Each structure stands twice: as C-alpha cells, then as structure tokens.
Coordinates of N, CA and C in Angstrom, one line a residue:
X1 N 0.8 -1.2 0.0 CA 0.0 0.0 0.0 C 0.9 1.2 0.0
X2 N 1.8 1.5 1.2 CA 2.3 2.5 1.0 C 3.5 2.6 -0.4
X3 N 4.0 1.6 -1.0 CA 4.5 1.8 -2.5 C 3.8 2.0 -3.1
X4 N 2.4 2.1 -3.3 CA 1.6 2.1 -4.3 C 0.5 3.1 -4.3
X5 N 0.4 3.3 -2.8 CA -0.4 5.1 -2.5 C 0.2 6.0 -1.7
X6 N 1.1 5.7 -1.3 CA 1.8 6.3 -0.1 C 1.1 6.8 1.0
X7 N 1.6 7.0 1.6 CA 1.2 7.6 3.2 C -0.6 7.6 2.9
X8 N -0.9 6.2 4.1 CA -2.1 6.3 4.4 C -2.7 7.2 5.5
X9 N -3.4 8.2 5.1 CA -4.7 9.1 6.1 C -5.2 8.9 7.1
X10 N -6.4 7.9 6.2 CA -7.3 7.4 7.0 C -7.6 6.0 6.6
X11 N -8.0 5.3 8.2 CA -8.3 4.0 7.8 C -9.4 3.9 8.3
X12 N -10.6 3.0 7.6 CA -11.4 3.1 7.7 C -11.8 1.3 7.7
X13 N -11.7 0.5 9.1 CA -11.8 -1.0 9.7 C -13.6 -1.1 9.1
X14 N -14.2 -1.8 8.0 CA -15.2 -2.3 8.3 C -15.6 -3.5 7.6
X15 N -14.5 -4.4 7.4 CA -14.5 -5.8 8.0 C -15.7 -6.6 8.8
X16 N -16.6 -7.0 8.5 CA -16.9 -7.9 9.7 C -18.4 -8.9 9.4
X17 N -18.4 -9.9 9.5 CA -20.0 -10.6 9.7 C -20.8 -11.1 11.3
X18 N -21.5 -12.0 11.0 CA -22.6 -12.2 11.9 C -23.0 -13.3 12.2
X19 N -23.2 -14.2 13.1 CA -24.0 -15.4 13.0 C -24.7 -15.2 14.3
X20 N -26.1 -15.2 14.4 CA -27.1 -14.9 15.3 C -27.7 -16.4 15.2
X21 N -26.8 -16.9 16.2 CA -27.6 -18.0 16.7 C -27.3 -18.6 18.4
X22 N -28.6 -19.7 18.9 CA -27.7 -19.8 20.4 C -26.6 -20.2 20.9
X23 N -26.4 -19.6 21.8 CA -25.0 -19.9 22.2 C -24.0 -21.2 22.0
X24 N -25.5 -22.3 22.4 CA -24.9 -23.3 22.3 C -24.5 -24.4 21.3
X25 N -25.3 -23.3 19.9 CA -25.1 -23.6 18.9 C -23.9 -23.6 17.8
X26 N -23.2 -22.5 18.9 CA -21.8 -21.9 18.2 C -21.0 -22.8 18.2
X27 N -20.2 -23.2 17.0 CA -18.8 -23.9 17.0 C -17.9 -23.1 17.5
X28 N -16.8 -23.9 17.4 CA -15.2 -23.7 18.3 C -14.7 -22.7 17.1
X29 N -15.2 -23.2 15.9 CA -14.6 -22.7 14.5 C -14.8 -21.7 14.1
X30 N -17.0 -21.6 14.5 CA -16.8 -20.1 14.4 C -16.4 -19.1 15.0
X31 N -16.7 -19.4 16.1 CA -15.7 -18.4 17.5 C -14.6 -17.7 16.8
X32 N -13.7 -18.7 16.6 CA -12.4 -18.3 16.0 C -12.8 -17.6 14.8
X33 N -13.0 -17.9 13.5 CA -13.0 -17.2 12.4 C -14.0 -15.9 12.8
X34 N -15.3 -15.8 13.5 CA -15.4 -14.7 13.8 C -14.7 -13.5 14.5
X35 N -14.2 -13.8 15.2 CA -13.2 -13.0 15.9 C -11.9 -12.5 15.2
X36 N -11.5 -14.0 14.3 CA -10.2 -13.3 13.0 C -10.8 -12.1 11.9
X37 N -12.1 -11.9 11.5 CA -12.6 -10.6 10.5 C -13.1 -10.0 11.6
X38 N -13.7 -10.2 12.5 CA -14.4 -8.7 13.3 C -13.8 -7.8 14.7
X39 N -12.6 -8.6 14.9 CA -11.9 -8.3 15.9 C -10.0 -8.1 15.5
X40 N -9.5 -9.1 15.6 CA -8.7 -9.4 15.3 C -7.7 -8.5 14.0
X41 N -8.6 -8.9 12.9 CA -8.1 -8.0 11.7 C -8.4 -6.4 12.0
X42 N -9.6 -5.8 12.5 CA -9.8 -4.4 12.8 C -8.4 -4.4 13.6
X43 N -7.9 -5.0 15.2 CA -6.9 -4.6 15.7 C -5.4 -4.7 15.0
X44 N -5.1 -5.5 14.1 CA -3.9 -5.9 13.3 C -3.7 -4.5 12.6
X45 N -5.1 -4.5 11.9 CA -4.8 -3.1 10.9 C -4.5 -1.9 11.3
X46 N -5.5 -1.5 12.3 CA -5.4 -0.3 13.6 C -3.7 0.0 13.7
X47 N -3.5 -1.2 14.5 CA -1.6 -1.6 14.9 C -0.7 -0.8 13.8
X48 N -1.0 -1.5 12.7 CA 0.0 -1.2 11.4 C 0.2 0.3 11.5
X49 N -1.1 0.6 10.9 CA -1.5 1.8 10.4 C -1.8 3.1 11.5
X50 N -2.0 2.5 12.8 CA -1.8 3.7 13.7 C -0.7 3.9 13.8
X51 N 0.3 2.9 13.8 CA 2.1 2.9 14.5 C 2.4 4.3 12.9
X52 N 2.2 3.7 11.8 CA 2.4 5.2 10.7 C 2.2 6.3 10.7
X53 N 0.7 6.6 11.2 CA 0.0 7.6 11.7 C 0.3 8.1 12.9
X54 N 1.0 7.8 14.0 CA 1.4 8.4 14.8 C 3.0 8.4 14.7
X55 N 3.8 8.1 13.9 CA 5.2 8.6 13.5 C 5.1 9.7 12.8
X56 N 3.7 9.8 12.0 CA 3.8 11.2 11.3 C 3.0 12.3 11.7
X57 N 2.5 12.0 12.7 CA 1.7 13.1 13.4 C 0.5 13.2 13.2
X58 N -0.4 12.8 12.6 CA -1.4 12.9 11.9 C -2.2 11.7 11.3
X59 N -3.1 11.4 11.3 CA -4.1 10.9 10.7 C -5.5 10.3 11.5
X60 N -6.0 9.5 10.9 CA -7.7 9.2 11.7 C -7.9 7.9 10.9
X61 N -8.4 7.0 12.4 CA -9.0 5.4 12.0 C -10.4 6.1 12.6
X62 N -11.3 5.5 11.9 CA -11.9 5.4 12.1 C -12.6 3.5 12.1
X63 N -13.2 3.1 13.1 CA -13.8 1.8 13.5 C -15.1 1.5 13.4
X64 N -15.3 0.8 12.6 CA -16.9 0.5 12.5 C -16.9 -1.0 12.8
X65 N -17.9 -0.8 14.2 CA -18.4 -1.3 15.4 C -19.4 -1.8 14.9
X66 N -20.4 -1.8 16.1 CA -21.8 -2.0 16.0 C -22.3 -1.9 17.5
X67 N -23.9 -1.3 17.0 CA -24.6 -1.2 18.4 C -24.6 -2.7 18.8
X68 N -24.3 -3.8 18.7 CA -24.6 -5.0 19.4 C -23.5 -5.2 20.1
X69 N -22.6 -4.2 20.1 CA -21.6 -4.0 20.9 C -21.2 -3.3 22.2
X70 N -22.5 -2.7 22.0 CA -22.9 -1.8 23.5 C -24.2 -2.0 24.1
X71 N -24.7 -2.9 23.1 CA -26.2 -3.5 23.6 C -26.5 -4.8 22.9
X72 N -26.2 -5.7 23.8 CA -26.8 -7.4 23.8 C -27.8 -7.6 23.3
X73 N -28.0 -8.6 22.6 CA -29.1 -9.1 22.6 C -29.2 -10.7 22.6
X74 N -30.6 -11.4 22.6 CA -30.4 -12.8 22.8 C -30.1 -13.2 21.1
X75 N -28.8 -14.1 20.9 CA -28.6 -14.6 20.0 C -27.8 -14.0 19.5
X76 N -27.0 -13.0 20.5 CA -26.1 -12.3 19.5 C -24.9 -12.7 20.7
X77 N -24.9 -13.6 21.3 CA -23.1 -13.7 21.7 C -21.8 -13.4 21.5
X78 N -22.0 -14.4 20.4 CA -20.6 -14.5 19.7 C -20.7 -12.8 19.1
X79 N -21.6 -12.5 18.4 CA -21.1 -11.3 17.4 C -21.0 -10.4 18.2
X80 N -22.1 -10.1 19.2 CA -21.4 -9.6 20.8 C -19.8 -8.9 21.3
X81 N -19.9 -10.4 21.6 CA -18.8 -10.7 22.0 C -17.3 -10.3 21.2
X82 N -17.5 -10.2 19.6 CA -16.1 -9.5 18.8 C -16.7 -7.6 18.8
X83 N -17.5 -7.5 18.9 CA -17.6 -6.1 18.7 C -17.9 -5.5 19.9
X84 N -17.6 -6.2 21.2 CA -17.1 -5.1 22.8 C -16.2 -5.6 22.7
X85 N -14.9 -6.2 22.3 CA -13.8 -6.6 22.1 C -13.2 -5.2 21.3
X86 N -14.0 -5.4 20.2 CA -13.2 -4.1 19.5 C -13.4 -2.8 19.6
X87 N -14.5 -2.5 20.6 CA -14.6 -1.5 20.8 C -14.1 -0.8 22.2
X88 N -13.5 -1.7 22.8 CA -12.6 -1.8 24.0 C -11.0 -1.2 23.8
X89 N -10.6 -2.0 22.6 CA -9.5 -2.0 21.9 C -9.5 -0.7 21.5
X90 N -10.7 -0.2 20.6 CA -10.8 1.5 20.3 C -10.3 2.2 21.1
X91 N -11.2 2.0 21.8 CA -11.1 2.6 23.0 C -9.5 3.5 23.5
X92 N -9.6 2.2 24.2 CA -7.7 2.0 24.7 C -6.9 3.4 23.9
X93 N -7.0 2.5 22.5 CA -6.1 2.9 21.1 C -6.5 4.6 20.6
X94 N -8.1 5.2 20.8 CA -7.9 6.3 21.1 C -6.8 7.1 22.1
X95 N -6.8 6.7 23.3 CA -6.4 7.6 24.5 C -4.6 7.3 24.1
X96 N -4.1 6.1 23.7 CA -2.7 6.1 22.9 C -2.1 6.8 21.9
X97 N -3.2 7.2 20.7 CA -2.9 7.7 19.7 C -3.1 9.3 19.8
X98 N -3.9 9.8 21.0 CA -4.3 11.5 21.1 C -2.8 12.1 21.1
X99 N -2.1 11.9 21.7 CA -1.3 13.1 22.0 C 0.1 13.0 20.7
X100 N -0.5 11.6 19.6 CA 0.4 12.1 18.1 C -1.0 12.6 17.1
X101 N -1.8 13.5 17.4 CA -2.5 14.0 16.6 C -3.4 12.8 15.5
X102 N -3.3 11.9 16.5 CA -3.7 10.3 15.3 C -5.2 10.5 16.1
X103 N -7.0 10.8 15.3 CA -7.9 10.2 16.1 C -8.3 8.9 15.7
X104 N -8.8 8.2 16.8 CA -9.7 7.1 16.4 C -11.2 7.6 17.1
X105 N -12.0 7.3 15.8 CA -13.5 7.4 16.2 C -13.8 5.6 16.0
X106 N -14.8 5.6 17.0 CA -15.9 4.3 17.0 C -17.3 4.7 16.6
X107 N -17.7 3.9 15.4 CA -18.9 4.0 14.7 C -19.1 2.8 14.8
X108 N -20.4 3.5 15.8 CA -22.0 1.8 15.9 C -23.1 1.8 15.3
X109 N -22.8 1.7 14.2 CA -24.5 1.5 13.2 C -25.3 0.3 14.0
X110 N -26.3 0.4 14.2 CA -27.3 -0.5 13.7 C -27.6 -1.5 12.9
X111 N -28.8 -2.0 12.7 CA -28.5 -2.3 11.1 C -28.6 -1.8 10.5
X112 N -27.7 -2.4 8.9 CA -27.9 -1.5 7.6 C -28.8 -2.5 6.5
X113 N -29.2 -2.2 5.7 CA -29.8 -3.1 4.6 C -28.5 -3.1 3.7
X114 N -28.0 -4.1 4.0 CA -27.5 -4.8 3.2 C -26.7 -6.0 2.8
X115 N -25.9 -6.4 2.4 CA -25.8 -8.0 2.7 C -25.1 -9.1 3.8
X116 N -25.2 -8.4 4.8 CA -25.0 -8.7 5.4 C -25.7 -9.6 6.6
X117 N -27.0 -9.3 6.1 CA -27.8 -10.2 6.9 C -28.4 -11.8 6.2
X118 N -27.4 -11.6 4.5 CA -28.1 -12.8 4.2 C -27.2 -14.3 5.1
X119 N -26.4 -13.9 5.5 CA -25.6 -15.1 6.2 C -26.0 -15.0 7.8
X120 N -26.0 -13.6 8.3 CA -26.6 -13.5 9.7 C -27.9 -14.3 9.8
X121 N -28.9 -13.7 9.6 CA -30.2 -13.9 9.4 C -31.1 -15.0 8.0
X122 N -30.6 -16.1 7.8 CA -30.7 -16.2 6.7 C -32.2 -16.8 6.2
X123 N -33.4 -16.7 7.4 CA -35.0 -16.8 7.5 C -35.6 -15.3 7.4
X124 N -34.8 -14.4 7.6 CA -35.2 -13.1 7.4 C -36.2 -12.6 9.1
X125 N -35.6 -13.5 9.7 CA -36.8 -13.0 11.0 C -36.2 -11.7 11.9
X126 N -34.9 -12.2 12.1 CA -34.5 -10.8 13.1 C -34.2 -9.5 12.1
X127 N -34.1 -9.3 11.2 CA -34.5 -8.0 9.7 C -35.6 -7.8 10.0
X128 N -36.8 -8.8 10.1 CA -38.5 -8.4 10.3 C -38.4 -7.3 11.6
X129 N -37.6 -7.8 12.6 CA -37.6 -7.1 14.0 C -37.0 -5.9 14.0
X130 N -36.1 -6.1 13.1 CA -35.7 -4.7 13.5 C -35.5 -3.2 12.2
X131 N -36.9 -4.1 11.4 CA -36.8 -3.1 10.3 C -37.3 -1.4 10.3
X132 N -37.4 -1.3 11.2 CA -38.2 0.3 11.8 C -36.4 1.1 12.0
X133 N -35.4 0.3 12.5 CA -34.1 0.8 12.5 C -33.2 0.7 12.1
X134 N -33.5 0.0 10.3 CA -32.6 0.1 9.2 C -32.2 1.4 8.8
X135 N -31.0 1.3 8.4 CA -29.7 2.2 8.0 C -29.7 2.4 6.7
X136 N -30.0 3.3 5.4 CA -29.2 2.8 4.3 C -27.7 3.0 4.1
X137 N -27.1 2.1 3.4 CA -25.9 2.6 3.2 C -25.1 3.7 2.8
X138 N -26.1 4.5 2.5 CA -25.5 5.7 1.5 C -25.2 6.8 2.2
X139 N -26.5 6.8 3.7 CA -26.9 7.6 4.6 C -25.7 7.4 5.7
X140 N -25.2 5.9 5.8 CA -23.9 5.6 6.7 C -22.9 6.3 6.3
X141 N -22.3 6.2 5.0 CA -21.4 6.3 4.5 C -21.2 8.1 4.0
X142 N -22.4 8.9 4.2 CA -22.1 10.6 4.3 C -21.9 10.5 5.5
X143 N -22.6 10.0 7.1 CA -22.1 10.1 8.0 C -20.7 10.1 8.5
X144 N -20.0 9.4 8.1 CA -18.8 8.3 8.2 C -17.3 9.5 7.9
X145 N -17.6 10.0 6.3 CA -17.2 11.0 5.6 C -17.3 12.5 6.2
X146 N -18.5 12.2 7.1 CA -18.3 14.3 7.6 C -17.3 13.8 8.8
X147 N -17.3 12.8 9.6 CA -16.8 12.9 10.5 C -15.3 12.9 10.6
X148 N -14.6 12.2 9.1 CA -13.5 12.4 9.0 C -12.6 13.3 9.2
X149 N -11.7 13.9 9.7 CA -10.7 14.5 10.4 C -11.2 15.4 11.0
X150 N -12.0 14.6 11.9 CA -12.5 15.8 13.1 C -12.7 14.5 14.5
X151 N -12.0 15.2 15.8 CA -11.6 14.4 16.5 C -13.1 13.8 17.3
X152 N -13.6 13.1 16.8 CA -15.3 12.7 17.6 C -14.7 11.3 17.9
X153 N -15.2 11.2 19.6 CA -15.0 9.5 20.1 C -15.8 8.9 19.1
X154 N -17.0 9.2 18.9 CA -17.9 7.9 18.9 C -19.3 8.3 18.1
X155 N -19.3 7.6 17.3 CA -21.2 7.7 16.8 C -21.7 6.8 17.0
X156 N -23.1 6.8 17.3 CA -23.9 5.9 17.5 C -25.2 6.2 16.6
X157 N -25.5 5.0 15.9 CA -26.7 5.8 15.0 C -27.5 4.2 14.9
X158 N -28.8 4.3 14.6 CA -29.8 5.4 14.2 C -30.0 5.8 16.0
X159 N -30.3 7.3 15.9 CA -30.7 8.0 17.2 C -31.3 7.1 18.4
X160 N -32.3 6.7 17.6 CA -33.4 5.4 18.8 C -32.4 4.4 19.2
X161 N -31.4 3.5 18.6 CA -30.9 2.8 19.1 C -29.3 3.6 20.1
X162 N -29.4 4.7 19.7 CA -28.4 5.4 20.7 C -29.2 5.7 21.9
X163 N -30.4 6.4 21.8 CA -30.8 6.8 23.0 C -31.2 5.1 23.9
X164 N -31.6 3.8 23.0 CA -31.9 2.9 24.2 C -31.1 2.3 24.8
X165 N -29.4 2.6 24.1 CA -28.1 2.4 24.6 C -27.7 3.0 26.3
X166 N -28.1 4.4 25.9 CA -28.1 5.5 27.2 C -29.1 4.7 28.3
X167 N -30.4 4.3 28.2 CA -31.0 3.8 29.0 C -30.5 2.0 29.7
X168 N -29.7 1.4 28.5 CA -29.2 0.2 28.9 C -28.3 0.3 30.0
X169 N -27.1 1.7 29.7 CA -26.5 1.8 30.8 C -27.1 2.5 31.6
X170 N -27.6 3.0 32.3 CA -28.5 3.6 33.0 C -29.5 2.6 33.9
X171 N -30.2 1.8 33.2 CA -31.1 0.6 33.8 C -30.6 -0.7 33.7
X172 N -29.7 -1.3 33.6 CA -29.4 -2.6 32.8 C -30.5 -3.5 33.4
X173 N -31.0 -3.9 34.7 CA -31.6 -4.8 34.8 C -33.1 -4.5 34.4
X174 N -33.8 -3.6 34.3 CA -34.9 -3.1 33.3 C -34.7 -3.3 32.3
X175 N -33.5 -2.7 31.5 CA -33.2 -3.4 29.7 C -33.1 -4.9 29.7
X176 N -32.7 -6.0 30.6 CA -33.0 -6.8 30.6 C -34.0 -7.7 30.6
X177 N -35.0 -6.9 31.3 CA -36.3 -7.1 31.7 C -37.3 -7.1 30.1
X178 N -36.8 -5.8 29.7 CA -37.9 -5.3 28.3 C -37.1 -5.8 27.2

C-alpha cells in the first residue's frame, strides 16, 4: 500500500460478519473465524496503520463497530462478544494515539440493509424485528465522511438505538427485563 499510495490518512476498519444464533449452537470454528474478521483484523490493521500515523503526526482510523456491541441481545453472543472486544481496543487505542494527533472514532450502526444479513439472518426473522431501525448505506457512509478528520469519540446511529443504549447503561436490569 504505501509503495503504491503512499502515506495512508485514513483508515477506515469495516470488515466484519454475523451469526445470530444460540450460544450453544456456536462452533469452536466459528468463534475463532469470527473473531479473526471482526476483531482481530480491525486490531492488526489499527496496529499497522496507527504505528504510521502516529510517527507522522497525523491521521484518523476510524472503527466500525456496532450497536450490538454496547447492547446485547439474545442470539447475539458470539457477534457480541467481537464487537465489545473491539470497541474496547478502540477505546484503549484512542487515548494512545491522542497526544500524536492520530484520532480514532468508534462508529455503531445499527442495522444496515445490506448483505450482510443474508448469512446472519438467513429466515429473514430478526430483519423483520428490527426493520423500523434500518440504516441505508448511503446515509452511513455521508455520515462516516463528515466525520473524517475531526476528533469525535464515537457515533452511534440510528438515534433510537443510541438513546436505548443510554438507557441500557443507565437501567441494565430493566433493559434486561424489556
């Protein structure tokens, strides 16, 4: 990359799939390969490409997360479980990279309509549930772009699943309840 574009900007981690099923349904295999695209590779690349960006003073990763990463749900363990991983890691890797002018933002969409749920969801039932808080992609991706080189922790979108975030932490055993 950098012989062929030179000095990377921005990086922009959005790598990742889904399998929404019960826990006890999860293989050993998917664990692993989920964790190697939704966790694993965001942090490898982050690594690379922060250590550049913060030798030259400048640039912005931005991380695309997901709200199922700050709010559980049933059947979402495993995918859960890689995306408060990496947004842990964000985390961290913000407060590391501030003082070389390097930001990292975390971006938690929702869902988006798009292919992503044919392997997640592949009955179409949890899409039915949560189609009042579909994303389109077009609408992600102007988001994504204004925020570029401007130091923001964190977006959380669509608004309703930010604000029932705020209430999760706030209530957990009530969000548990409803």
């Amino acid at each position: 990359i950098d012989s062929e574009y030179g000095h990377v900007d921005v990086l922009v981690n959005n790598a990742g799939y889904g399998i929404f099923e019960e826990f006890d349904k999860i293989s050993s295999s998917d664990i692993e390969a989920m964790f190697e695209v939704n966790t694993f590779a965001l942090m490898n690349l982050s690594r690379i490409f922060g250590a550049r960006m913060k030798q030259a003073g400048q640039g912005h990763i931005v991380n695309i997360v997901s709200m199922a990463g700050l709010i559980a749900s049933s059947k979402s363990s495993l995918y859960s479980a890689t995306k408060f991983a990496a947004i842990g890691f964000s985390n961290a890797l913000r407060l590391e990279l501030m003082p070389y002018g390097v930001y990292v933002t975390t971006f938690n969409p929702g869902p988006i309509r798009t292919g992503f749920f044919d392997k997640a969801d592949p009955d179409g039932t949890y899409l039915k549930s949560v189609d009042r808080f579909l994303l389109e992609p077009d609408t992600v991706a102007k988001k994504i772009v204004k925020i570029i080189g401007k130091n923001k922790r964190e977006l959380n979108l669509p608004m309703l699943l930010n604000l029932a975030h705020k209430f999760y932490t706030l209530f957990p055993k009530l969000a548990d309840k409803l």
